[in-house]
PDB file of C-alpha atoms in Angstrom:
ATOM      1  CA  SER A 739     127.498 122.079  68.541  1.00 65.00           C
ATOM      2  CA  ALA A 740     126.930 119.018  70.713  1.00 75.00           C
ATOM      3  CA  VAL A 741     126.271 115.417  69.779  1.00 85.00           C
ATOM      4  CA  ILE A 742     122.956 114.125  71.036  1.00 91.00           C
ATOM      5  CA  SER A 743     121.753 110.551  70.814  1.00 93.00           C
ATOM      6  CA  GLN A 744     118.333 109.160  71.597  1.00 96.00           C
ATOM      7  CA  LYS A 745     117.196 105.608  72.130  1.00 96.00           C
ATOM      8  CA  PRO A 746     115.092 104.066  70.794  1.00 96.00           C
ATOM      9  CA  SER A 747     114.872 105.778  67.427  1.00 95.00           C
ATOM     10  CA  ARG A 748     111.374 104.422  66.934  1.00 96.00           C
ATOM     11  CA  ASP A 749     108.965 102.039  68.603  1.00 97.00           C
ATOM     12  CA  ILE A 750     105.497 100.628  68.213  1.00 97.00           C
ATOM     13  CA  CYS A 751     103.721 100.093  71.508  1.00 97.00           C
ATOM     14  CA  GLN A 752     100.427  98.778  72.766  1.00 97.00           C
ATOM     15  CA  ARG A 753      97.827 100.907  74.474  1.00 97.00           C
ATOM     16  CA  GLY A 754      98.230 101.014  78.254  1.00 97.00           C
ATOM     17  CA  THR A 755     101.960 100.307  78.300  1.00 97.00           C
ATOM     18  CA  SER A 756     104.828 102.697  79.053  1.00 97.00           C
ATOM     19  CA  LEU A 757     107.977 103.571  77.122  1.00 98.00           C
ATOM     20  CA  THR A 758     111.147 105.176  78.427  1.00 98.00           C
ATOM     21  CA  ILE A 759     113.193 107.262  76.003  1.00 98.00           C
ATOM     22  CA  GLN A 760     116.839 107.952  76.716  1.00 98.00           C
ATOM     23  CA  CYS A 761     118.828 111.043  75.755  1.00 96.00           C
ATOM     24  CA  GLN A 762     122.607 111.105  76.001  1.00 94.00           C
ATOM     25  CA  VAL A 763     124.813 114.082  75.178  1.00 91.00           C
ATOM     26  CA  ASP A 764     128.551 114.316  74.730  1.00 87.00           C
ATOM     27  CA  SER A 765     129.180 117.413  76.838  1.00 80.00           C
ATOM     28  CA  GLN A 766     128.059 118.794  80.138  1.00 75.00           C
ATOM     29  CA  VAL A 767     125.129 121.021  79.379  1.00 75.00           C
ATOM     30  CA  THR A 768     123.247 123.593  81.354  1.00 73.00           C
ATOM     31  CA  MET A 769     119.719 122.795  80.314  1.00 84.00           C
ATOM     32  CA  MET A 770     117.976 119.835  78.744  1.00 90.00           C
ATOM     33  CA  PHE A 771     114.464 119.900  77.352  1.00 93.00           C
ATOM     34  CA  TRP A 772     111.897 117.437  76.062  1.00 96.00           C
ATOM     35  CA  TYR A 773     109.594 118.315  73.187  1.00 96.00           C
ATOM     36  CA  ARG A 774     106.690 116.556  71.515  1.00 96.00           C
ATOM     37  CA  GLN A 775     105.907 116.805  67.816  1.00 93.00           C
ATOM     38  CA  GLN A 776     102.521 115.368  66.983  1.00 93.00           C
ATOM     39  CA  PRO A 777     101.880 114.185  63.414  1.00 89.00           C
ATOM     40  CA  GLY A 778     101.953 117.106  61.018  1.00 85.00           C
ATOM     41  CA  GLN A 779     102.353 119.570  63.867  1.00 87.00           C
ATOM     42  CA  SER A 780     104.999 121.823  65.310  1.00 89.00           C
ATOM     43  CA  LEU A 781     107.039 121.196  68.427  1.00 92.00           C
ATOM     44  CA  THR A 782     105.625 121.703  71.891  1.00 94.00           C
ATOM     45  CA  LEU A 783     107.777 121.864  74.996  1.00 94.00           C
ATOM     46  CA  ILE A 784     106.873 119.183  77.520  1.00 96.00           C
ATOM     47  CA  ALA A 785     109.300 120.045  80.291  1.00 95.00           C
ATOM     48  CA  THR A 786     112.727 121.220  81.304  1.00 92.00           C
ATOM     49  CA  ALA A 787     114.797 118.401  82.781  1.00 92.00           C
ATOM     50  CA  ASN A 788     116.590 119.629  85.903  1.00 85.00           C
ATOM     51  CA  GLN A 789     119.681 117.834  87.134  1.00 86.00           C
ATOM     52  CA  GLY A 790     119.084 116.257  90.518  1.00 83.00           C
ATOM     53  CA  SER A 791     115.599 117.646  91.015  1.00 85.00           C
ATOM     54  CA  GLU A 792     112.079 117.400  89.641  1.00 89.00           C
ATOM     55  CA  ALA A 793     111.482 118.530  86.084  1.00 92.00           C
ATOM     56  CA  THR A 794     109.639 121.757  85.323  1.00 92.00           C
ATOM     57  CA  TYR A 795     106.517 120.960  83.308  1.00 95.00           C
ATOM     58  CA  GLU A 796     104.686 123.190  80.852  1.00 94.00           C
ATOM     59  CA  SER A 797     100.982 123.778  80.989  1.00 93.00           C
ATOM     60  CA  GLY A 798      99.096 120.714  79.862  1.00 95.00           C
ATOM     61  CA  PHE A 799     101.796 118.227  80.811  1.00 97.00           C
ATOM     62  CA  VAL A 800     102.002 116.412  84.153  1.00 96.00           C
ATOM     63  CA  ILE A 801     104.595 114.318  85.900  1.00 96.00           C
ATOM     64  CA  ASP A 802     102.351 111.281  86.247  1.00 97.00           C
ATOM     65  CA  LYS A 803     102.018 111.042  82.479  1.00 97.00           C
ATOM     66  CA  PHE A 804     105.529 112.120  81.512  1.00 97.00           C
ATOM     67  CA  PRO A 805     107.961 111.371  84.342  1.00 97.00           C
ATOM     68  CA  ILE A 806     111.433 112.720  83.622  1.00 96.00           C
ATOM     69  CA  SER A 807     114.747 111.953  85.227  1.00 94.00           C
ATOM     70  CA  ARG A 808     118.108 113.638  84.897  1.00 93.00           C
ATOM     71  CA  PRO A 809     120.594 111.935  87.197  1.00 91.00           C
ATOM     72  CA  ASN A 810     123.598 113.815  85.809  1.00 89.00           C
ATOM     73  CA  LEU A 811     124.511 116.584  83.386  1.00 88.00           C
ATOM     74  CA  THR A 812     124.751 114.394  80.296  1.00 90.00           C
ATOM     75  CA  PHE A 813     121.789 112.008  80.548  1.00 93.00           C
ATOM     76  CA  SER A 814     118.020 112.263  80.798  1.00 95.00           C
ATOM     77  CA  THR A 815     115.028 109.993  80.331  1.00 97.00           C
ATOM     78  CA  LEU A 816     111.423 110.691  79.438  1.00 98.00           C
ATOM     79  CA  THR A 817     108.763 108.080  80.131  1.00 98.00           C
ATOM     80  CA  VAL A 818     105.450 108.133  78.318  1.00 98.00           C
ATOM     81  CA  SER A 819     103.094 106.359  80.712  1.00 98.00           C
ATOM     82  CA  ASN A 820      99.845 104.498  80.173  1.00 97.00           C
ATOM     83  CA  MET A 821      99.993 105.233  76.472  1.00 97.00           C
ATOM     84  CA  SER A 822      97.067 105.828  74.166  1.00 97.00           C
ATOM     85  CA  PRO A 823      97.016 106.354  70.390  1.00 96.00           C
ATOM     86  CA  GLU A 824      96.961 110.119  71.035  1.00 96.00           C
ATOM     87  CA  ASP A 825     100.516 109.802  72.352  1.00 97.00           C
ATOM     88  CA  SER A 826     101.767 108.806  68.917  1.00 97.00           C
ATOM     89  CA  SER A 827     104.339 111.506  68.203  1.00 96.00           C
ATOM     90  CA  ILE A 828     107.981 112.250  67.742  1.00 95.00           C
ATOM     91  CA  TYR A 829     109.660 112.986  71.060  1.00 97.00           C
ATOM     92  CA  LEU A 830     112.793 115.120  70.881  1.00 95.00           C
ATOM     93  CA  CYS A 831     115.449 115.874  73.420  1.00 95.00           C
ATOM     94  CA  SER A 832     117.253 119.182  73.180  1.00 93.00           C
ATOM     95  CA  LEU A 833     120.024 120.886  75.061  1.00 90.00           C
ATOM     96  CA  ARG A 834     121.603 124.235  75.611  1.00 85.00           C
ATOM     97  CA  VAL A 835     125.270 124.394  76.494  1.00 78.00           C
ATOM     98  CA  GLN A 836     126.356 126.753  79.255  1.00 72.00           C
ATOM     99  CA  GLY A 837     127.156 130.161  77.823  1.00 73.00           C
ATOM    100  CA  SER A 838     125.341 129.466  74.554  1.00 77.00           C
ATOM    101  CA  ASP A 839     122.043 130.904  73.396  1.00 79.00           C
ATOM    102  CA  THR A 840     121.290 128.042  71.021  1.00 84.00           C
ATOM    103  CA  GLN A 841     119.349 124.833  71.511  1.00 88.00           C
ATOM    104  CA  TYR A 842     120.444 121.706  69.705  1.00 90.00           C
ATOM    105  CA  PHE A 843     118.140 118.795  69.044  1.00 93.00           C
ATOM    106  CA  GLY A 844     118.498 115.074  69.069  1.00 91.00           C
ATOM    107  CA  PRO A 845     117.295 112.899  66.185  1.00 92.00           C
ATOM    108  CA  GLY A 846     113.989 112.158  67.911  1.00 94.00           C
ATOM    109  CA  THR A 847     112.091 109.035  68.900  1.00 96.00           C
ATOM    110  CA  ARG A 848     109.177 108.172  66.651  1.00 95.00           C
ATOM    111  CA  LEU A 849     106.463 106.536  68.769  1.00 97.00           C
ATOM    112  CA  THR A 850     103.386 104.791  67.430  1.00 97.00           C
ATOM    113  CA  VAL A 851     100.753 103.576  69.868  1.00 97.00           C
ATOM    114  CA  LEU A 852      98.258 100.985  68.656  1.00 96.00           C
TER     115      LEU A 852
ATOM    116  CA  ALA B 338     103.680 135.788  76.243  1.00 76.00           C
ATOM    117  CA  GLN B 339     105.701 135.042  73.179  1.00 83.00           C
ATOM    118  CA  SER B 340     104.341 133.581  69.977  1.00 89.00           C
ATOM    119  CA  VAL B 341     105.385 132.856  66.424  1.00 94.00           C
ATOM    120  CA  THR B 342     103.304 132.845  63.254  1.00 95.00           C
ATOM    121  CA  GLN B 343     104.540 131.331  60.037  1.00 96.00           C
ATOM    122  CA  LEU B 344     102.530 132.415  57.025  1.00 93.00           C
ATOM    123  CA  GLY B 345     101.901 129.537  54.666  1.00 91.00           C
ATOM    124  CA  SER B 346     102.013 125.933  55.777  1.00 93.00           C
ATOM    125  CA  HIS B 347     103.176 124.882  52.315  1.00 96.00           C
ATOM    126  CA  VAL B 348     105.402 126.760  49.881  1.00 97.00           C
ATOM    127  CA  SER B 349     106.349 125.444  46.465  1.00 97.00           C
ATOM    128  CA  VAL B 350     109.094 126.923  44.293  1.00 97.00           C
ATOM    129  CA  SER B 351     110.932 125.884  41.165  1.00 97.00           C
ATOM    130  CA  GLU B 352     114.561 124.913  41.318  1.00 97.00           C
ATOM    131  CA  GLY B 353     116.664 128.057  40.983  1.00 97.00           C
ATOM    132  CA  ALA B 354     113.885 130.374  42.141  1.00 97.00           C
ATOM    133  CA  LEU B 355     113.888 132.610  45.197  1.00 97.00           C
ATOM    134  CA  VAL B 356     112.828 131.022  48.468  1.00 98.00           C
ATOM    135  CA  LEU B 357     110.910 133.223  50.919  1.00 98.00           C
ATOM    136  CA  LEU B 358     109.490 131.764  54.109  1.00 98.00           C
ATOM    137  CA  ARG B 359     107.654 134.194  56.349  1.00 98.00           C
ATOM    138  CA  CYS B 360     107.835 134.434  60.121  1.00 97.00           C
ATOM    139  CA  ASN B 361     106.304 137.012  62.444  1.00 97.00           C
ATOM    140  CA  TYR B 362     106.763 137.005  66.174  1.00 94.00           C
ATOM    141  CA  SER B 363     105.304 138.531  69.285  1.00 91.00           C
ATOM    142  CA  SER B 364     107.501 139.165  72.290  1.00 84.00           C
ATOM    143  CA  SER B 365     107.451 141.467  75.280  1.00 78.00           C
ATOM    144  CA  VAL B 366     111.235 141.382  75.554  1.00 78.00           C
ATOM    145  CA  PRO B 367     113.973 141.687  72.930  1.00 81.00           C
ATOM    146  CA  PRO B 368     113.661 138.361  71.162  1.00 86.00           C
ATOM    147  CA  TYR B 369     116.164 135.752  70.223  1.00 91.00           C
ATOM    148  CA  LEU B 370     115.011 134.295  66.900  1.00 94.00           C
ATOM    149  CA  PHE B 371     115.897 131.029  65.217  1.00 95.00           C
ATOM    150  CA  TRP B 372     115.220 129.101  62.048  1.00 97.00           C
ATOM    151  CA  TYR B 373     115.471 125.319  62.129  1.00 96.00           C
ATOM    152  CA  VAL B 374     115.134 122.820  59.290  1.00 96.00           C
ATOM    153  CA  GLN B 375     113.786 119.294  59.591  1.00 93.00           C
ATOM    154  CA  TYR B 376     114.487 116.844  56.812  1.00 92.00           C
ATOM    155  CA  PRO B 377     112.206 113.798  56.519  1.00 86.00           C
ATOM    156  CA  ASN B 378     112.597 111.378  59.415  1.00 81.00           C
ATOM    157  CA  GLN B 379     115.276 113.486  61.055  1.00 85.00           C
ATOM    158  CA  GLY B 380     115.616 115.841  64.006  1.00 87.00           C
ATOM    159  CA  LEU B 381     115.943 119.608  63.828  1.00 91.00           C
ATOM    160  CA  GLN B 382     119.032 121.322  62.515  1.00 93.00           C
ATOM    161  CA  LEU B 383     119.830 124.956  63.232  1.00 94.00           C
ATOM    162  CA  LEU B 384     119.902 127.090  60.082  1.00 96.00           C
ATOM    163  CA  LEU B 385     120.606 130.482  61.615  1.00 96.00           C
ATOM    164  CA  LYS B 386     119.852 132.718  64.561  1.00 94.00           C
ATOM    165  CA  TYR B 387     119.492 136.332  65.580  1.00 93.00           C
ATOM    166  CA  THR B 388     120.356 137.437  69.092  1.00 89.00           C
ATOM    167  CA  THR B 389     121.818 140.932  69.008  1.00 86.00           C
ATOM    168  CA  GLY B 390     123.837 143.055  66.600  1.00 88.00           C
ATOM    169  CA  ALA B 391     123.583 142.864  62.837  1.00 91.00           C
ATOM    170  CA  THR B 392     119.996 142.392  61.753  1.00 92.00           C
ATOM    171  CA  LEU B 393     120.856 140.454  58.584  1.00 96.00           C
ATOM    172  CA  VAL B 394     122.125 137.039  59.570  1.00 96.00           C
ATOM    173  CA  LYS B 395     123.560 134.391  57.324  1.00 96.00           C
ATOM    174  CA  GLY B 396     123.214 130.703  57.932  1.00 95.00           C
ATOM    175  CA  ILE B 397     124.115 127.391  56.445  1.00 94.00           C
ATOM    176  CA  ASN B 398     123.243 126.218  52.934  1.00 93.00           C
ATOM    177  CA  GLY B 399     122.961 129.745  51.563  1.00 96.00           C
ATOM    178  CA  PHE B 400     120.039 130.831  53.723  1.00 97.00           C
ATOM    179  CA  GLU B 401     119.755 134.211  55.384  1.00 97.00           C
ATOM    180  CA  ALA B 402     117.177 136.087  57.427  1.00 98.00           C
ATOM    181  CA  GLU B 403     116.614 139.685  58.396  1.00 96.00           C
ATOM    182  CA  PHE B 404     115.320 140.835  61.760  1.00 95.00           C
ATOM    183  CA  LYS B 405     112.928 143.750  61.330  1.00 95.00           C
ATOM    184  CA  LYS B 406     111.795 145.050  64.685  1.00 92.00           C
ATOM    185  CA  SER B 407     109.307 147.534  63.216  1.00 93.00           C
ATOM    186  CA  GLU B 408     107.574 144.713  61.371  1.00 94.00           C
ATOM    187  CA  THR B 409     108.146 142.070  64.066  1.00 94.00           C
ATOM    188  CA  SER B 410     109.368 139.798  61.307  1.00 96.00           C
ATOM    189  CA  PHE B 411     112.218 137.374  60.704  1.00 97.00           C
ATOM    190  CA  HIS B 412     111.690 136.078  57.177  1.00 98.00           C
ATOM    191  CA  LEU B 413     113.969 133.400  55.748  1.00 98.00           C
ATOM    192  CA  THR B 414     115.314 133.708  52.202  1.00 98.00           C
ATOM    193  CA  LYS B 415     117.565 131.940  49.766  1.00 98.00           C
ATOM    194  CA  PRO B 416     118.316 133.406  46.331  1.00 97.00           C
ATOM    195  CA  SER B 417     118.219 130.126  44.431  1.00 97.00           C
ATOM    196  CA  ALA B 418     116.405 127.001  45.555  1.00 97.00           C
ATOM    197  CA  HIS B 419     117.961 123.588  45.266  1.00 96.00           C
ATOM    198  CA  MET B 420     116.178 120.269  45.257  1.00 96.00           C
ATOM    199  CA  SER B 421     117.934 119.368  48.505  1.00 95.00           C
ATOM    200  CA  ASP B 422     116.204 122.317  50.237  1.00 97.00           C
ATOM    201  CA  ALA B 423     112.910 120.430  50.307  1.00 96.00           C
ATOM    202  CA  ALA B 424     112.117 120.062  54.012  1.00 96.00           C
ATOM    203  CA  GLU B 425     110.062 121.455  56.890  1.00 95.00           C
ATOM    204  CA  TYR B 426     111.207 124.812  58.242  1.00 97.00           C
ATOM    205  CA  PHE B 427     110.439 126.087  61.731  1.00 96.00           C
ATOM    206  CA  CYS B 428     110.790 129.595  63.069  1.00 97.00           C
ATOM    207  CA  ALA B 429     111.207 129.914  66.835  1.00 95.00           C
ATOM    208  CA  VAL B 430     111.505 132.630  69.456  1.00 92.00           C
ATOM    209  CA  SER B 431     113.226 132.373  72.800  1.00 87.00           C
ATOM    210  CA  ASP B 432     113.507 134.244  76.035  1.00 69.00           C
ATOM    211  CA  GLN B 433     117.030 135.388  76.601  1.00 64.00           C
ATOM    212  CA  PRO B 434     119.022 132.448  77.980  1.00 57.00           C
ATOM    213  CA  ASN B 435     119.249 133.867  81.474  1.00 58.00           C
ATOM    214  CA  GLN B 436     115.457 133.865  81.613  1.00 59.00           C
ATOM    215  CA  GLY B 437     114.990 130.186  80.843  1.00 63.00           C
ATOM    216  CA  GLY B 438     115.795 129.898  77.182  1.00 73.00           C
ATOM    217  CA  LYS B 439     112.606 128.074  76.238  1.00 81.00           C
ATOM    218  CA  LEU B 440     111.776 127.934  72.541  1.00 89.00           C
ATOM    219  CA  ILE B 441     108.339 128.730  71.171  1.00 90.00           C
ATOM    220  CA  PHE B 442     107.891 127.328  67.675  1.00 94.00           C
ATOM    221  CA  GLY B 443     105.773 128.373  64.759  1.00 95.00           C
ATOM    222  CA  GLN B 444     103.592 125.846  62.990  1.00 94.00           C
ATOM    223  CA  GLY B 445     106.184 125.127  60.348  1.00 95.00           C
ATOM    224  CA  THR B 446     106.350 125.625  56.591  1.00 96.00           C
ATOM    225  CA  GLU B 447     106.861 122.718  54.250  1.00 96.00           C
ATOM    226  CA  LEU B 448     109.019 123.716  51.308  1.00 97.00           C
ATOM    227  CA  SER B 449     108.700 121.801  48.055  1.00 97.00           C
ATOM    228  CA  VAL B 450     111.139 122.346  45.187  1.00 97.00           C
ATOM    229  CA  LYS B 451     110.028 121.465  41.677  1.00 96.00           C
ATOM    230  CA  PRO B 452     112.560 120.489  39.022  1.00 94.00           C
TER     231      PRO B 452
END
């Protein structure tokens, strides 16, 4: 397995502001993903973070709201822009190592928007 | 399109009793199937997975699951529940890695273990 860290682990933010979440892994991975877990709900894929190019977004998620960067193979950021209380969720980074069929998850960032 | 259905959002068992968490999937291609566990205020941890080969797979903490293609099921079991098993359990299905490897999750089942 790989070691995945996320920062911050939790935050409380005001409506209308933006928060950038960082994901750092300890090995060079093929694919990195960002998921959202709304309160009491399951996980929903936001996007696949592509190294050196624009992320691939799932239906219902757009770049203006959730800009993603991945400048290298071990680091990615997700920004939650112009936040509203509906954005209160746990945001999780995950990765799949080259040659593996398994995704591993970071500890998550617990976001509360007031 | 792939999908996962977990029957029962909450399951309660007594300590020492059998744990059975149900998962059914829909997939147009041979599925890769996973069970993850989420302890309170933590991320997801892989319990076990099925990709190809033996249909009965064993995972960590005494859990196992059996892939039944005819029933499109991948139920999770443990012979004897322990208090430390109390958590949220997610079943997930994936395209084969060379087709994107995205995970589709079920709604989750919260397992409670009574002393």
